[in-house]
GROMACS .gro file of C-alpha atoms in nm:
model
  163
    1MET     CA    1   2.741   2.828  -4.150
    2LEU     CA    2   2.461   3.085  -4.149
    3CYS     CA    3   2.364   2.988  -3.796
    4SER     CA    4   2.720   3.048  -3.670
    5SER     CA    5   2.731   3.396  -3.826
    6ARG     CA    6   2.392   3.478  -3.681
    7ARG     CA    7   2.513   3.385  -3.330
    8LYS     CA    8   2.819   3.608  -3.363
    9ILE     CA    9   2.609   3.901  -3.478
   10LEU     CA   10   2.357   3.852  -3.196
   11ALA     CA   11   2.639   3.826  -2.939
   12ALA     CA   12   2.794   4.148  -3.068
   13LEU     CA   13   2.457   4.325  -3.055
   14ALA     CA   14   2.401   4.202  -2.699
   15LEU     CA   15   2.733   4.355  -2.588
   16LEU     CA   16   2.669   4.689  -2.759
   17PRO     CA   17   2.469   4.844  -2.470
   18LEU     CA   18   2.755   4.769  -2.229
   19GLY     CA   19   2.983   5.011  -2.411
   20ALA     CA   20   2.726   5.288  -2.385
   21CYS     CA   21   2.692   5.259  -2.007
   22GLY     CA   22   3.063   5.299  -1.935
   23PHE     CA   23   3.131   4.929  -1.881
   24SER     CA   24   3.497   4.834  -1.884
   25PRO     CA   25   3.660   4.508  -1.776
   26VAL     CA   26   3.806   4.511  -1.425
   27TYR     CA   27   4.140   4.365  -1.529
   28ALA     CA   28   4.176   4.565  -1.852
   29PRO     CA   29   4.487   4.785  -1.877
   30GLY     CA   30   4.417   5.085  -1.656
   31GLY     CA   31   4.109   4.914  -1.506
   32PRO     CA   32   4.033   4.918  -1.134
   33GLY     CA   33   4.165   4.564  -1.087
   34THR     CA   34   4.516   4.676  -1.172
   35VAL     CA   35   4.507   4.929  -0.886
   36LEU     CA   36   4.487   4.650  -0.628
   37ARG     CA   37   4.694   4.373  -0.787
   38GLY     CA   38   5.009   4.324  -0.580
   39ARG     CA   39   4.941   4.633  -0.368
   40VAL     CA   40   4.725   4.497  -0.084
   41ALA     CA   41   4.897   4.368   0.230
   42VAL     CA   42   4.663   4.127   0.407
   43GLU     CA   43   4.659   4.094   0.786
   44PRO     CA   44   4.863   3.782   0.878
   45PRO     CA   45   4.660   3.475   0.980
   46SER     CA   46   4.633   3.372   1.343
   47ASN     CA   47   4.470   3.031   1.293
   48ARG     CA   48   4.387   2.774   1.024
   49LEU     CA   49   4.073   2.956   0.903
   50GLY     CA   50   4.272   3.277   0.876
   51PHE     CA   51   4.540   3.093   0.682
   52GLU     CA   52   4.284   2.963   0.431
   53LEU     CA   53   4.133   3.310   0.393
   54VAL     CA   54   4.468   3.487   0.350
   55ALA     CA   55   4.590   3.225   0.104
   56ARG     CA   56   4.287   3.284  -0.120
   57LEU     CA   57   4.306   3.664  -0.086
   58GLU     CA   58   4.673   3.658  -0.185
   59GLU     CA   59   4.595   3.425  -0.474
   60ARG     CA   60   4.339   3.673  -0.607
   61LEU     CA   61   4.509   4.002  -0.517
   62GLY     CA   62   4.875   3.907  -0.535
   63ARG     CA   63   5.115   3.871  -0.246
   64THR     CA   64   5.297   4.171  -0.106
   65GLY     CA   65   5.489   4.246   0.211
   66ALA     CA   66   5.425   4.619   0.240
   67GLY     CA   67   5.161   4.740  -0.001
   68ALA     CA   68   4.992   5.071  -0.061
   69TYR     CA   69   4.683   4.929   0.110
   70GLN     CA   70   4.625   4.721   0.424
   71LEU     CA   71   4.335   4.475   0.448
   72ASP     CA   72   4.231   4.385   0.802
   73HIS     CA   73   3.964   4.127   0.878
   74THR     CA   74   3.778   3.954   1.159
   75ILE     CA   75   3.640   3.604   1.105
   76SER     CA   76   3.343   3.464   1.294
   77THR     CA   77   3.188   3.123   1.238
   78SER     CA   78   2.908   2.919   1.389
   79SER     CA   79   2.760   2.580   1.317
   80GLN     CA   80   2.418   2.423   1.350
   81GLY     CA   81   2.269   2.082   1.287
   82ILE     CA   82   2.038   2.087   0.986
   83ALA     CA   83   1.954   1.719   0.943
   84ILE     CA   84   1.853   1.520   1.249
   85THR     CA   85   1.741   1.157   1.255
   86ASP     CA   86   1.461   1.007   1.465
   87ASN     CA   87   1.726   0.913   1.722
   88ASN     CA   88   1.839   1.278   1.748
   89ASP     CA   89   2.164   1.209   1.565
   90ILE     CA   90   2.288   1.503   1.359
   91THR     CA   91   2.377   1.388   1.008
   92ARG     CA   92   2.444   1.723   0.840
   93ILE     CA   93   2.595   2.041   0.982
   94ARG     CA   94   2.567   2.390   0.838
   95LEU     CA   95   2.875   2.608   0.885
   96ASN     CA   96   2.800   2.984   0.882
   97GLY     CA   97   3.072   3.241   0.835
   98MET     CA   98   3.095   3.619   0.855
   99ILE     CA   99   3.395   3.840   0.791
  100ASP     CA  100   3.421   4.207   0.875
  101TYR     CA  101   3.690   4.372   0.667
  102ALA     CA  102   3.846   4.715   0.626
  103LEU     CA  103   4.081   4.844   0.357
  104THR     CA  104   4.302   5.133   0.464
  105GLU     CA  105   4.563   5.336   0.285
  106THR     CA  106   4.898   5.244   0.438
  107GLY     CA  107   5.056   5.590   0.424
  108SER     CA  108   4.771   5.799   0.562
  109GLY     CA  109   4.574   5.542   0.761
  110LEU     CA  110   4.259   5.659   0.582
  111GLN     CA  111   3.990   5.389   0.567
  112LEU     CA  112   3.891   5.353   0.202
  113LEU     CA  113   3.642   5.071   0.218
  114ALA     CA  114   3.481   4.857   0.487
  115GLY     CA  115   3.212   4.597   0.489
  116GLN     CA  116   3.089   4.258   0.593
  117VAL     CA  117   3.048   3.942   0.388
  118GLY     CA  118   2.876   3.624   0.489
  119SER     CA  119   2.788   3.285   0.355
  120PHE     CA  120   2.748   2.922   0.455
  121THR     CA  121   2.840   2.571   0.357
  122ALA     CA  122   2.756   2.229   0.496
  123TYR     CA  123   2.905   1.887   0.551
  124SER     CA  124   2.791   1.536   0.633
  125THR     CA  125   2.858   1.357   0.961
  126THR     CA  126   2.746   1.010   0.853
  127GLY     CA  127   3.094   0.865   0.799
  128SER     CA  128   3.361   0.768   1.046
  129THR     CA  129   3.509   1.018   1.292
  130LEU     CA  130   3.806   1.068   1.062
  131ALA     CA  131   3.580   1.123   0.760
  132THR     CA  132   3.366   1.371   0.954
  133ASP     CA  133   3.674   1.565   1.066
  134ALA     CA  134   3.801   1.576   0.707
  135ALA     CA  135   3.457   1.688   0.583
  136GLU     CA  136   3.451   1.965   0.844
  137ARG     CA  137   3.797   2.091   0.744
  138ASP     CA  138   3.697   2.082   0.378
  139ALA     CA  139   3.378   2.278   0.452
  140GLU     CA  140   3.579   2.538   0.645
  141THR     CA  141   3.823   2.573   0.355
  142ARG     CA  142   3.539   2.608   0.103
  143LEU     CA  143   3.375   2.870   0.324
  144MET     CA  144   3.694   3.076   0.351
  145VAL     CA  145   3.749   3.061  -0.027
  146LEU     CA  146   3.391   3.174  -0.086
  147LEU     CA  147   3.419   3.460   0.163
  148ALA     CA  148   3.759   3.569   0.027
  149ASP     CA  149   3.614   3.581  -0.324
  150ARG     CA  150   3.329   3.797  -0.200
  151ILE     CA  151   3.571   4.036  -0.032
  152VAL     CA  152   3.776   4.065  -0.352
  153ASP     CA  153   3.458   4.126  -0.554
  154GLU     CA  154   3.362   4.412  -0.321
  155LEU     CA  155   3.714   4.555  -0.328
  156LEU     CA  156   3.720   4.548  -0.708
  157ALA     CA  157   3.374   4.704  -0.728
  158GLY     CA  158   3.487   4.989  -0.500
  159ALA     CA  159   3.838   5.030  -0.643
  160ALA     CA  160   3.731   5.296  -0.893
  161ARG     CA  161   3.641   5.528  -0.603
  162PHE     CA  162   3.990   5.539  -0.456
  163SER     CA  163   4.215   5.468  -0.752
   0.00000   0.00000   0.00000
């Protein structure tokens, strides 16, 4: 019992400095996360990668037809073999992705935030053709989810500036 109480006290003491530095939760009432939720219209997708990206952005930010903000993006991807056998067969492929994004205020057209996020994922090519195609699609989906989450993180971090 004493050990449990000690942990609670130590956890409370560890959080104490956060209150002194102005820390507040993003999704707390009145927090910067509430400024964006359901108010960001995302550029419609033009391909499967765009669809995966937009789906994740709308999952995180909420879906809206005409919001106070417009999020435009440009996706670029490349791939490279990272595991090659003695016979020069590629057994693992690295998928790199970069997204340039810009958040503008719908009414004024003023650009509030812009940036670039990037990451990578990989997939195996050792299975059948069907398995390799499925692995590639899965890697693309994972990459778009990862990049969408990074965009949302940057938007939330910058939301206090324009809220």
